Protein backbone atom coordinates (compact mmCIF):
# COMPACT_ATOMS: atom_id res chain seq x y z
CA UNK A 1 0.00 0.00 0.00
CA UNK A 2 2.83 2.40 0.84
CA UNK A 3 4.48 1.58 -2.49
CA UNK A 4 1.26 2.45 -4.28
CA UNK A 5 1.03 5.79 -2.46
CA UNK A 6 4.67 6.56 -3.31
CA UNK A 7 4.02 5.82 -6.97
CA UNK A 8 0.98 8.08 -6.95
CA UNK A 9 3.03 10.84 -5.30
CA UNK A 10 5.79 10.64 -7.90
CA UNK A 11 3.24 10.43 -10.71
CA UNK A 12 1.74 13.70 -9.47
CA UNK A 13 5.09 15.48 -9.15
CA UNK A 14 5.60 18.03 -11.91
CA UNK A 15 8.91 16.88 -13.39
CA UNK A 16 8.13 16.82 -17.14
CA UNK A 17 8.46 19.65 -19.63
CA UNK A 18 5.24 21.18 -20.89
CA UNK A 19 3.77 19.55 -23.97
CA UNK A 20 3.23 21.55 -27.20
CA UNK A 21 -0.53 21.44 -26.63
CA UNK A 22 -0.26 22.94 -23.15
CA UNK A 23 2.09 25.64 -24.45
CA UNK A 24 -0.39 26.49 -27.18
CA UNK A 25 -3.34 26.54 -24.75
CA UNK A 26 -1.47 28.78 -22.30
CA UNK A 27 -0.39 31.09 -25.11
CA UNK A 28 -4.02 31.50 -26.15
CA UNK A 29 -4.69 32.64 -22.58
CA UNK A 30 -1.88 35.21 -22.86
CA UNK A 31 0.51 33.35 -20.56
CA UNK A 32 3.98 33.71 -22.08
CA UNK A 33 7.52 34.33 -20.86
CA UNK A 34 8.13 38.06 -21.03
CA UNK A 35 10.41 40.56 -19.30
CA UNK A 36 8.99 43.99 -18.52
CA UNK A 37 12.54 45.31 -18.16
CA UNK A 38 13.13 44.72 -21.88
CA UNK A 39 10.00 46.74 -22.67
CA UNK A 40 11.15 49.57 -20.40
CA UNK A 41 14.70 49.65 -21.80
CA UNK A 42 13.59 49.59 -25.44
CA UNK A 43 10.91 52.21 -24.77
CA UNK A 44 13.49 54.54 -23.20
CA UNK A 45 15.94 53.88 -26.03
CA UNK A 46 13.40 54.73 -28.73
CA UNK A 47 12.16 57.80 -26.87
CA UNK A 48 15.68 59.19 -26.39
CA UNK A 49 16.42 58.50 -30.05
CA UNK A 50 13.24 60.38 -30.96
CA UNK A 51 14.32 63.30 -28.75
CA UNK A 52 17.65 63.53 -30.58
CA UNK A 53 15.94 63.32 -33.98
CA UNK A 54 12.92 65.55 -33.33
CA UNK A 55 14.49 67.76 -30.62
CA UNK A 56 14.97 70.74 -32.91
CA UNK A 57 11.39 70.48 -34.17
CA UNK A 58 10.05 70.27 -30.61
CA UNK A 59 12.18 73.25 -29.55
CA UNK A 60 10.77 75.35 -32.38
CA UNK A 61 7.23 74.36 -31.44
CA UNK A 62 7.84 75.24 -27.79
CA UNK A 63 9.53 78.58 -28.46
CA UNK A 64 6.85 79.43 -31.00
CA UNK A 65 4.16 78.80 -28.37
CA UNK A 66 6.02 80.99 -25.84
CA UNK A 67 6.48 83.80 -28.36
CA UNK A 68 2.84 83.72 -29.34
CA UNK A 69 1.78 83.67 -25.70
CA UNK A 70 3.83 86.75 -24.76
CA UNK A 71 3.22 88.70 -27.96
CA UNK A 72 -0.33 87.85 -28.99
CA UNK A 73 -2.25 86.07 -26.23
CA UNK A 74 -1.09 88.51 -23.54
CA UNK A 75 -2.84 91.35 -25.40
CA UNK A 76 -6.23 89.60 -25.58
CA UNK A 77 -9.06 90.71 -23.38
CA UNK A 78 -9.68 88.15 -20.63
CA UNK A 79 -13.02 86.56 -21.47
CA UNK A 80 -14.43 83.05 -21.37
CA UNK A 81 -14.11 82.77 -25.16
CA UNK A 82 -10.51 84.03 -25.26
CA UNK A 83 -9.41 81.65 -22.49
CA UNK A 84 -10.98 78.77 -24.39
CA UNK A 85 -9.20 79.79 -27.62
CA UNK A 86 -5.86 80.05 -25.78
CA UNK A 87 -6.24 76.59 -24.24
CA UNK A 88 -7.33 75.09 -27.57
CA UNK A 89 -4.39 76.62 -29.39
CA UNK A 90 -1.94 75.53 -26.68
CA UNK A 91 -3.38 71.99 -26.73
CA UNK A 92 -2.96 71.74 -30.51
CA UNK A 93 0.64 72.99 -30.34
CA UNK A 94 1.44 70.59 -27.47
CA UNK A 95 -0.09 67.69 -29.43
CA UNK A 96 2.07 68.55 -32.46
CA UNK A 97 5.14 68.75 -30.23
CA UNK A 98 4.49 65.43 -28.43
CA UNK A 99 3.11 63.48 -31.42
CA UNK A 100 6.52 62.16 -32.61
CA UNK A 101 7.42 60.94 -29.10
CA UNK A 102 4.03 59.29 -28.61
CA UNK A 103 4.19 57.58 -32.00
CA UNK A 104 7.69 56.30 -31.34
CA UNK A 105 6.63 55.08 -27.87
CA UNK A 106 3.74 53.09 -29.38
CA UNK A 107 6.03 51.55 -31.99
CA UNK A 108 8.60 50.71 -29.30
CA UNK A 109 5.93 49.04 -27.15
CA UNK A 110 4.75 46.83 -30.02
CA UNK A 111 8.33 46.07 -31.13
CA UNK A 112 9.55 45.03 -27.66
CA UNK A 113 6.60 42.69 -27.14
CA UNK A 114 6.88 41.25 -30.65
CA UNK A 115 10.58 40.53 -30.09
CA UNK A 116 9.77 38.46 -27.02
CA UNK A 117 6.51 36.64 -27.82
CA UNK A 118 5.81 37.23 -31.50
CA UNK A 119 2.33 38.16 -32.70
CA UNK A 120 -0.20 37.42 -29.97
CA UNK A 121 -3.75 38.72 -29.71
CA UNK A 122 -6.03 37.37 -27.01
CA UNK A 123 -9.01 38.58 -25.01
CA UNK A 124 -8.66 35.95 -22.27
CA UNK A 125 -6.89 38.37 -19.91
CA UNK A 126 -9.83 40.80 -20.18
CA UNK A 127 -12.39 38.25 -18.97
CA UNK A 128 -13.81 38.70 -15.48
CA UNK A 129 -12.22 36.30 -13.02
CA UNK A 130 -13.30 36.13 -9.37
CA UNK A 131 -9.92 34.69 -8.40
CA UNK A 132 -8.33 38.06 -9.18
CA UNK A 133 -10.32 39.72 -6.40
CA UNK A 134 -10.03 36.84 -3.95
CA UNK A 135 -8.25 38.32 -0.87
CA UNK A 136 -6.70 34.97 0.07
CA UNK A 137 -5.24 34.45 -3.39
CA UNK A 138 -4.14 38.09 -3.42
CA UNK A 139 -2.32 37.65 -0.12
CA UNK A 140 -0.59 34.54 -1.44
CA UNK A 141 0.60 36.49 -4.48
CA UNK A 142 1.82 39.41 -2.34
CA UNK A 143 3.82 37.20 0.03
CA UNK A 144 5.04 34.72 -2.59
CA UNK A 145 8.67 34.12 -3.55
CA UNK A 146 8.01 35.65 -6.96
CA UNK A 147 6.73 38.87 -5.34
CA UNK A 148 9.84 38.99 -3.16
CA UNK A 149 12.07 38.55 -6.22
CA UNK A 150 10.21 41.32 -8.04
CA UNK A 151 10.56 43.62 -5.01
CA UNK A 152 14.30 43.01 -4.72
CA UNK A 153 14.70 43.47 -8.46
CA UNK A 154 12.83 46.80 -8.38
CA UNK A 155 14.89 48.03 -5.44
CA UNK A 156 18.10 47.05 -7.21
CA UNK A 157 17.01 48.92 -10.36
CA UNK A 158 16.20 52.05 -8.35
CA UNK A 159 19.56 51.92 -6.60
CA UNK A 160 21.44 51.27 -9.85
CA UNK A 161 19.73 54.10 -11.76
CA UNK A 162 20.23 56.39 -8.76
CA UNK A 163 23.95 55.57 -8.64
CA UNK A 164 24.33 56.17 -12.38
CA UNK A 165 22.47 59.49 -12.19
CA UNK A 166 24.49 60.66 -9.19
CA UNK A 167 27.74 59.61 -10.88
CA UNK A 168 26.95 61.61 -14.04
CA UNK A 169 25.95 64.66 -11.98
CA UNK A 170 29.10 64.33 -9.86
CA UNK A 171 31.29 64.22 -12.96
CA UNK A 172 29.72 67.42 -14.35
CA UNK A 173 29.20 69.21 -11.01
CA UNK A 174 31.87 71.83 -11.69
CA UNK A 175 30.39 72.67 -15.10
CA UNK A 176 26.93 72.96 -13.55
CA UNK A 177 28.18 75.46 -11.00
CA UNK A 178 29.55 77.60 -13.83
CA UNK A 179 26.22 77.70 -15.73
CA UNK A 180 25.29 80.97 -14.00
CA UNK A 181 28.02 82.66 -16.03
CA UNK A 182 26.81 81.40 -19.43
CA UNK A 183 23.91 82.28 -21.69
CA UNK A 184 20.53 80.55 -21.48
CA UNK A 185 21.15 78.76 -24.82
CA UNK A 186 24.47 77.38 -23.64
CA UNK A 187 23.00 76.28 -20.32
CA UNK A 188 20.09 74.58 -22.05
CA UNK A 189 22.43 72.78 -24.44
CA UNK A 190 24.65 71.68 -21.55
CA UNK A 191 21.78 70.26 -19.50
CA UNK A 192 20.36 68.56 -22.59
CA UNK A 193 23.75 66.89 -23.17
CA UNK A 194 24.02 65.79 -19.52
CA UNK A 195 20.45 64.49 -19.56
CA UNK A 196 21.24 62.53 -22.71
CA UNK A 197 24.32 60.99 -21.10
CA UNK A 198 22.30 60.01 -18.02
CA UNK A 199 19.56 58.54 -20.21
CA UNK A 200 21.90 56.50 -22.39
CA UNK A 201 23.78 55.23 -19.33
CA UNK A 202 20.51 54.22 -17.67
CA UNK A 203 19.31 52.48 -20.84
CA UNK A 204 22.54 50.47 -21.11
CA UNK A 205 22.20 49.44 -17.46
CA UNK A 206 18.54 48.47 -17.95
CA UNK A 207 19.37 46.45 -21.07
CA UNK A 208 22.08 44.63 -19.12
CA UNK A 209 19.60 43.84 -16.33
CA UNK A 210 16.90 42.91 -18.87
CA UNK A 211 19.03 40.05 -20.20
CA UNK A 212 19.17 38.45 -16.74
CA UNK A 213 15.54 39.27 -16.05
CA UNK A 214 14.42 37.63 -19.31
CA UNK A 215 16.45 34.53 -18.44
CA UNK A 216 14.78 34.43 -15.02
CA UNK A 217 11.32 34.95 -16.51
CA UNK A 218 11.94 32.07 -18.94
CA UNK A 219 13.13 29.83 -16.11
CA UNK A 220 10.15 30.72 -13.90
CA UNK A 221 7.72 30.27 -16.79
CA UNK A 222 9.12 26.85 -17.68
CA UNK A 223 9.01 25.80 -14.02
CA UNK A 224 5.35 26.81 -13.67
CA UNK A 225 4.52 25.09 -16.97
CA UNK A 226 5.90 21.71 -15.91
CA UNK A 227 3.56 18.76 -16.00
CA UNK A 228 3.35 15.54 -14.07
CA UNK A 229 3.32 12.17 -15.79
CA UNK A 230 -0.35 11.89 -14.91
CA UNK A 231 -1.03 15.29 -16.55
CA UNK A 232 0.60 14.06 -19.77
CA UNK A 233 -1.47 10.86 -19.69
CA UNK A 234 -4.68 12.81 -19.10
CA UNK A 235 -3.83 15.21 -21.91
CA UNK A 236 -3.13 12.33 -24.27
CA UNK A 237 -6.47 10.76 -23.36
CA UNK A 238 -8.27 14.04 -23.99
CA UNK A 239 -6.56 14.44 -27.36
CA UNK A 240 -6.92 10.86 -28.52
CA UNK A 241 -10.12 10.02 -26.64
CA UNK A 242 -10.85 7.31 -24.10
CA UNK A 243 -9.46 3.95 -25.37
CA UNK A 244 -12.68 2.16 -24.40
CA UNK A 245 -14.82 4.67 -26.27
CA UNK A 246 -12.47 4.58 -29.24
CA UNK A 247 -12.65 0.78 -29.38
CA UNK A 248 -16.45 0.94 -29.28
CA UNK A 249 -16.45 3.50 -32.10
CA UNK A 250 -14.13 1.31 -34.18
CA UNK A 251 -16.37 -1.67 -33.51
CA UNK A 252 -19.41 0.30 -34.66
CA UNK A 253 -17.53 1.42 -37.77
CA UNK A 254 -16.57 -2.18 -38.53
CA UNK A 255 -20.17 -3.31 -38.09
CA UNK A 256 -21.45 -0.58 -40.40
CA UNK A 257 -18.80 -1.42 -43.01
CA UNK A 258 -19.70 -5.11 -42.76
CA UNK A 259 -23.42 -4.35 -43.21
CA UNK A 260 -22.67 -2.22 -46.28
CA UNK A 261 -20.47 -4.97 -47.66
CA UNK A 262 -23.09 -7.65 -47.04
CA UNK A 263 -25.72 -5.56 -48.82
CA UNK A 264 -23.60 -5.76 -51.98
CA UNK A 265 -23.29 -9.57 -51.95
CA UNK A 266 -26.64 -10.19 -53.78
CA UNK A 267 -25.30 -8.12 -56.70
CA UNK A 268 -22.24 -10.35 -57.15
CA UNK A 269 -21.77 -12.63 -60.18
CA UNK A 270 -19.95 -15.32 -58.23
CA UNK A 271 -18.57 -16.12 -54.77
CA UNK A 272 -15.11 -17.71 -54.86
CA UNK A 273 -14.43 -19.74 -51.68
CA UNK A 274 -11.65 -21.64 -49.92
CA UNK A 275 -14.24 -23.32 -49.10
CA UNK A 276 -14.58 -22.61 -45.34
CA UNK A 277 -11.99 -19.97 -44.43
CA UNK A 278 -12.17 -17.46 -47.35
CA UNK A 279 -14.95 -15.99 -49.47
CA UNK A 280 -14.59 -13.30 -52.16
CA UNK A 281 -17.58 -11.82 -54.03
CA UNK A 282 -16.75 -10.86 -57.63
CA UNK A 283 -18.73 -8.60 -59.99
CA UNK A 284 -18.13 -7.73 -63.62
CA UNK A 285 -19.83 -4.61 -64.99
CA UNK A 286 -18.45 -3.06 -68.16
CA UNK A 287 -20.04 0.32 -67.33
CA UNK A 288 -18.22 0.58 -63.98
CA UNK A 289 -14.85 -1.05 -64.66
CA UNK A 290 -12.85 -2.65 -67.47
CA UNK A 291 -12.23 -5.76 -65.36
CA UNK A 292 -14.00 -7.68 -62.59
CA UNK A 293 -13.84 -6.09 -59.15
CA UNK A 294 -14.31 -7.19 -55.53
CA UNK A 295 -17.72 -6.49 -53.98
CA UNK A 296 -17.11 -8.21 -50.64
CA UNK A 297 -14.62 -10.46 -48.90
CA UNK A 298 -14.13 -12.08 -45.53
CA UNK A 299 -12.71 -14.95 -43.53
CA UNK A 300 -14.20 -17.51 -41.15
CA UNK A 301 -17.55 -16.23 -39.79
CA UNK A 302 -17.70 -13.38 -42.28
CA UNK A 303 -17.00 -15.82 -45.12
CA UNK A 304 -19.81 -18.08 -43.90
CA UNK A 305 -22.17 -15.09 -43.76
CA UNK A 306 -21.24 -14.09 -47.35
CA UNK A 307 -21.96 -17.63 -48.58
CA UNK A 308 -25.24 -17.72 -46.67
CA UNK A 309 -26.45 -14.45 -48.25
CA UNK A 310 -25.30 -15.72 -51.64
CA UNK A 311 -27.39 -18.90 -51.25
CA UNK A 312 -30.43 -16.89 -50.19
CA UNK A 313 -30.14 -14.65 -53.28
CA UNK A 314 -29.21 -17.34 -55.80
CA UNK A 315 -25.59 -16.23 -56.31
CA UNK A 316 -23.38 -19.11 -57.42
CA UNK A 317 -20.47 -20.22 -55.25
CA UNK A 318 -17.33 -21.69 -56.82
CA UNK A 319 -14.63 -23.41 -54.78
CA UNK A 320 -11.09 -22.44 -55.77
CA UNK A 321 -8.74 -22.40 -52.81
CA UNK A 322 -5.63 -20.71 -54.28
CA UNK A 323 -7.72 -18.15 -56.19
CA UNK A 324 -9.85 -17.27 -53.15
CA UNK A 325 -6.80 -16.84 -50.91
CA UNK A 326 -4.88 -14.87 -53.57
CA UNK A 327 -7.79 -12.47 -54.27
CA UNK A 328 -8.39 -11.91 -50.56
CA UNK A 329 -4.76 -10.92 -49.96
CA UNK A 330 -4.24 -8.92 -53.18
CA UNK A 331 -7.41 -6.82 -53.57
CA UNK A 332 -9.51 -4.66 -51.27
CA UNK A 333 -13.25 -4.11 -51.44
CA UNK A 334 -14.08 -2.02 -54.50
CA UNK A 335 -10.70 -2.69 -56.17
CA UNK A 336 -10.32 -4.19 -59.63
CA UNK A 337 -8.70 -7.62 -59.39
CA UNK A 338 -4.95 -7.66 -60.12
CA UNK A 339 -3.85 -8.54 -63.64
CA UNK A 340 -2.30 -11.87 -62.63
CA UNK A 341 -5.79 -13.15 -61.68
CA UNK A 342 -7.52 -12.09 -64.92
CA UNK A 343 -7.31 -15.51 -66.57
CA UNK A 344 -8.40 -17.50 -63.53
CA UNK A 345 -11.34 -15.20 -62.76
CA UNK A 346 -12.37 -15.13 -66.43
CA UNK A 347 -12.53 -18.93 -66.45
CA UNK A 348 -14.68 -18.91 -63.31
CA UNK A 349 -17.03 -16.27 -64.73
CA UNK A 350 -17.29 -18.15 -68.04
CA UNK A 351 -18.17 -21.30 -66.13
CA UNK A 352 -20.84 -19.44 -64.11
CA UNK A 353 -22.34 -17.83 -67.21
CA UNK A 354 -22.56 -21.21 -68.95
CA UNK A 355 -24.35 -22.77 -65.97
CA UNK A 356 -26.79 -19.85 -65.75
CA UNK A 357 -27.66 -20.20 -69.46
CA UNK A 358 -28.32 -23.91 -68.98
CA UNK A 359 -30.61 -23.14 -66.09
XYZ file of C-alpha atoms in Angstrom:
359
model
C 0.000 0.000 0.000
C 2.833 2.399 0.845
C 4.475 1.577 -2.492
C 1.257 2.449 -4.281
C 1.032 5.790 -2.462
C 4.672 6.561 -3.307
C 4.021 5.815 -6.972
C 0.982 8.082 -6.955
C 3.027 10.840 -5.303
C 5.795 10.642 -7.897
C 3.239 10.431 -10.709
C 1.740 13.703 -9.467
C 5.093 15.482 -9.146
C 5.599 18.033 -11.914
C 8.905 16.883 -13.388
C 8.130 16.825 -17.139
C 8.461 19.650 -19.633
C 5.243 21.176 -20.888
C 3.766 19.553 -23.969
C 3.231 21.553 -27.205
C -0.526 21.443 -26.630
C -0.257 22.943 -23.148
C 2.087 25.644 -24.446
C -0.393 26.489 -27.185
C -3.337 26.540 -24.751
C -1.465 28.778 -22.301
C -0.386 31.086 -25.115
C -4.024 31.500 -26.151
C -4.686 32.636 -22.575
C -1.885 35.213 -22.863
C 0.506 33.349 -20.564
C 3.983 33.707 -22.075
C 7.520 34.330 -20.859
C 8.128 38.062 -21.029
C 10.407 40.560 -19.301
C 8.989 43.986 -18.520
C 12.543 45.311 -18.163
C 13.132 44.722 -21.881
C 9.997 46.737 -22.667
C 11.154 49.569 -20.401
C 14.704 49.648 -21.797
C 13.589 49.585 -25.441
C 10.913 52.206 -24.770
C 13.494 54.538 -23.204
C 15.944 53.879 -26.029
C 13.400 54.725 -28.729
C 12.163 57.805 -26.875
C 15.678 59.187 -26.394
C 16.416 58.496 -30.053
C 13.237 60.376 -30.962
C 14.320 63.301 -28.752
C 17.648 63.527 -30.580
C 15.937 63.316 -33.981
C 12.921 65.553 -33.333
C 14.486 67.756 -30.622
C 14.969 70.741 -32.914
C 11.393 70.481 -34.167
C 10.052 70.272 -30.606
C 12.182 73.246 -29.550
C 10.767 75.347 -32.383
C 7.230 74.359 -31.438
C 7.844 75.236 -27.793
C 9.534 78.583 -28.456
C 6.852 79.433 -31.004
C 4.162 78.803 -28.374
C 6.023 80.993 -25.838
C 6.481 83.796 -28.359
C 2.839 83.722 -29.342
C 1.778 83.672 -25.698
C 3.834 86.751 -24.757
C 3.220 88.704 -27.958
C -0.327 87.847 -28.989
C -2.246 86.067 -26.226
C -1.093 88.506 -23.543
C -2.844 91.346 -25.401
C -6.233 89.595 -25.583
C -9.060 90.708 -23.378
C -9.682 88.147 -20.630
C -13.021 86.560 -21.465
C -14.434 83.053 -21.369
C -14.111 82.769 -25.162
C -10.507 84.034 -25.265
C -9.408 81.652 -22.490
C -10.980 78.769 -24.385
C -9.205 79.789 -27.617
C -5.862 80.046 -25.783
C -6.237 76.592 -24.236
C -7.332 75.085 -27.574
C -4.393 76.620 -29.392
C -1.941 75.526 -26.682
C -3.379 71.993 -26.729
C -2.955 71.738 -30.514
C 0.641 72.992 -30.343
C 1.442 70.593 -27.466
C -0.091 67.691 -29.425
C 2.071 68.548 -32.464
C 5.135 68.746 -30.230
C 4.492 65.427 -28.433
C 3.111 63.475 -31.419
C 6.515 62.155 -32.607
C 7.424 60.941 -29.099
C 4.026 59.292 -28.607
C 4.186 57.581 -32.004
C 7.691 56.304 -31.340
C 6.634 55.085 -27.868
C 3.736 53.092 -29.376
C 6.030 51.550 -31.991
C 8.604 50.707 -29.299
C 5.934 49.038 -27.148
C 4.753 46.828 -30.020
C 8.333 46.075 -31.127
C 9.554 45.031 -27.662
C 6.597 42.691 -27.145
C 6.878 41.255 -30.653
C 10.581 40.535 -30.092
C 9.765 38.457 -27.022
C 6.515 36.636 -27.816
C 5.812 37.234 -31.496
C 2.334 38.161 -32.697
C -0.198 37.415 -29.972
C -3.753 38.718 -29.706
C -6.026 37.372 -27.013
C -9.012 38.585 -25.005
C -8.657 35.954 -22.272
C -6.892 38.371 -19.911
C -9.832 40.800 -20.184
C -12.387 38.252 -18.973
C -13.810 38.697 -15.481
C -12.220 36.297 -13.018
C -13.304 36.130 -9.373
C -9.923 34.685 -8.397
C -8.334 38.056 -9.185
C -10.325 39.722 -6.402
C -10.028 36.837 -3.954
C -8.250 38.324 -0.869
C -6.700 34.965 0.066
C -5.241 34.449 -3.388
C -4.138 38.086 -3.419
C -2.322 37.650 -0.123
C -0.593 34.540 -1.444
C 0.601 36.488 -4.479
C 1.817 39.408 -2.342
C 3.824 37.199 0.028
C 5.039 34.721 -2.585
C 8.669 34.121 -3.546
C 8.008 35.647 -6.955
C 6.726 38.869 -5.336
C 9.845 38.992 -3.158
C 12.072 38.549 -6.216
C 10.214 41.322 -8.044
C 10.563 43.622 -5.012
C 14.304 43.007 -4.723
C 14.695 43.468 -8.460
C 12.830 46.801 -8.381
C 14.894 48.029 -5.436
C 18.096 47.051 -7.208
C 17.013 48.920 -10.365
C 16.198 52.045 -8.347
C 19.562 51.919 -6.598
C 21.438 51.270 -9.855
C 19.733 54.098 -11.763
C 20.234 56.386 -8.765
C 23.954 55.574 -8.637
C 24.328 56.175 -12.384
C 22.468 59.495 -12.188
C 24.488 60.658 -9.194
C 27.742 59.609 -10.878
C 26.950 61.607 -14.039
C 25.947 64.658 -11.980
C 29.099 64.334 -9.861
C 31.291 64.222 -12.964
C 29.720 67.419 -14.348
C 29.195 69.206 -11.009
C 31.872 71.832 -11.693
C 30.388 72.672 -15.104
C 26.929 72.956 -13.550
C 28.176 75.455 -11.000
C 29.548 77.602 -13.833
C 26.221 77.696 -15.730
C 25.291 80.967 -14.001
C 28.021 82.662 -16.034
C 26.806 81.400 -19.431
C 23.906 82.280 -21.692
C 20.533 80.546 -21.485
C 21.145 78.763 -24.819
C 24.474 77.381 -23.645
C 23.003 76.282 -20.319
C 20.092 74.583 -22.054
C 22.426 72.777 -24.443
C 24.651 71.676 -21.548
C 21.785 70.260 -19.496
C 20.363 68.560 -22.595
C 23.752 66.894 -23.166
C 24.020 65.786 -19.519
C 20.453 64.487 -19.562
C 21.240 62.529 -22.712
C 24.318 60.991 -21.101
C 22.300 60.005 -18.020
C 19.557 58.543 -20.212
C 21.902 56.498 -22.389
C 23.778 55.234 -19.328
C 20.512 54.216 -17.669
C 19.314 52.483 -20.841
C 22.545 50.473 -21.108
C 22.202 49.441 -17.459
C 18.545 48.470 -17.949
C 19.369 46.445 -21.074
C 22.075 44.632 -19.120
C 19.602 43.844 -16.335
C 16.901 42.908 -18.866
C 19.033 40.047 -20.196
C 19.170 38.452 -16.745
C 15.538 39.266 -16.053
C 14.421 37.631 -19.307
C 16.451 34.532 -18.440
C 14.783 34.432 -15.019
C 11.319 34.945 -16.509
C 11.939 32.066 -18.940
C 13.126 29.827 -16.113
C 10.154 30.720 -13.902
C 7.718 30.273 -16.789
C 9.115 26.850 -17.681
C 9.006 25.798 -14.018
C 5.353 26.809 -13.675
C 4.522 25.091 -16.972
C 5.904 21.715 -15.906
C 3.560 18.760 -16.004
C 3.346 15.536 -14.075
C 3.323 12.167 -15.793
C -0.355 11.894 -14.912
C -1.027 15.285 -16.553
C 0.598 14.057 -19.766
C -1.467 10.863 -19.688
C -4.679 12.808 -19.100
C -3.835 15.214 -21.906
C -3.127 12.335 -24.272
C -6.470 10.762 -23.361
C -8.266 14.043 -23.987
C -6.556 14.441 -27.362
C -6.921 10.858 -28.520
C -10.122 10.024 -26.645
C -10.853 7.313 -24.097
C -9.462 3.945 -25.368
C -12.681 2.158 -24.396
C -14.824 4.674 -26.269
C -12.470 4.575 -29.240
C -12.653 0.776 -29.379
C -16.455 0.941 -29.284
C -16.447 3.502 -32.101
C -14.128 1.313 -34.181
C -16.374 -1.671 -33.513
C -19.415 0.296 -34.657
C -17.532 1.418 -37.765
C -16.572 -2.184 -38.531
C -20.174 -3.315 -38.091
C -21.454 -0.581 -40.400
C -18.799 -1.417 -43.010
C -19.698 -5.108 -42.755
C -23.424 -4.352 -43.214
C -22.670 -2.217 -46.283
C -20.465 -4.973 -47.657
C -23.090 -7.650 -47.045
C -25.724 -5.556 -48.816
C -23.600 -5.763 -51.982
C -23.288 -9.575 -51.947
C -26.644 -10.194 -53.779
C -25.300 -8.117 -56.702
C -22.235 -10.352 -57.151
C -21.775 -12.631 -60.184
C -19.948 -15.315 -58.226
C -18.566 -16.120 -54.771
C -15.112 -17.709 -54.859
C -14.433 -19.740 -51.682
C -11.652 -21.644 -49.919
C -14.236 -23.322 -49.101
C -14.580 -22.612 -45.344
C -11.993 -19.968 -44.432
C -12.174 -17.462 -47.347
C -14.954 -15.992 -49.473
C -14.590 -13.304 -52.157
C -17.576 -11.822 -54.029
C -16.752 -10.864 -57.633
C -18.733 -8.601 -59.985
C -18.126 -7.730 -63.622
C -19.834 -4.611 -64.995
C -18.451 -3.057 -68.159
C -20.038 0.325 -67.333
C -18.217 0.581 -63.980
C -14.850 -1.049 -64.664
C -12.851 -2.653 -67.466
C -12.228 -5.757 -65.358
C -13.999 -7.678 -62.590
C -13.845 -6.085 -59.151
C -14.314 -7.187 -55.532
C -17.715 -6.486 -53.977
C -17.112 -8.209 -50.636
C -14.619 -10.459 -48.896
C -14.135 -12.084 -45.534
C -12.711 -14.954 -43.532
C -14.198 -17.508 -41.146
C -17.549 -16.234 -39.793
C -17.698 -13.377 -42.284
C -16.997 -15.820 -45.115
C -19.808 -18.083 -43.897
C -22.175 -15.090 -43.760
C -21.241 -14.091 -47.347
C -21.959 -17.627 -48.580
C -25.244 -17.719 -46.665
C -26.447 -14.445 -48.246
C -25.300 -15.719 -51.636
C -27.395 -18.904 -51.253
C -30.430 -16.889 -50.190
C -30.141 -14.654 -53.279
C -29.208 -17.342 -55.798
C -25.586 -16.229 -56.313
C -23.376 -19.108 -57.418
C -20.475 -20.223 -55.245
C -17.335 -21.694 -56.816
C -14.634 -23.412 -54.778
C -11.090 -22.437 -55.773
C -8.742 -22.399 -52.811
C -5.628 -20.709 -54.277
C -7.718 -18.149 -56.186
C -9.851 -17.268 -53.148
C -6.799 -16.843 -50.907
C -4.882 -14.874 -53.575
C -7.789 -12.465 -54.271
C -8.394 -11.914 -50.563
C -4.758 -10.915 -49.961
C -4.242 -8.920 -53.184
C -7.412 -6.821 -53.566
C -9.506 -4.660 -51.267
C -13.250 -4.110 -51.439
C -14.079 -2.017 -54.502
C -10.702 -2.694 -56.172
C -10.319 -4.189 -59.632
C -8.699 -7.615 -59.390
C -4.952 -7.662 -60.122
C -3.849 -8.540 -63.643
C -2.301 -11.874 -62.629
C -5.787 -13.145 -61.676
C -7.524 -12.090 -64.916
C -7.307 -15.507 -66.572
C -8.402 -17.504 -63.530
C -11.341 -15.199 -62.763
C -12.371 -15.127 -66.435
C -12.531 -18.929 -66.451
C -14.679 -18.912 -63.308
C -17.030 -16.273 -64.735
C -17.291 -18.147 -68.040
C -18.167 -21.301 -66.131
C -20.837 -19.439 -64.108
C -22.337 -17.831 -67.209
C -22.559 -21.209 -68.947
C -24.354 -22.766 -65.969
C -26.790 -19.855 -65.749
C -27.659 -20.200 -69.461
C -28.319 -23.914 -68.983
C -30.608 -23.144 -66.087
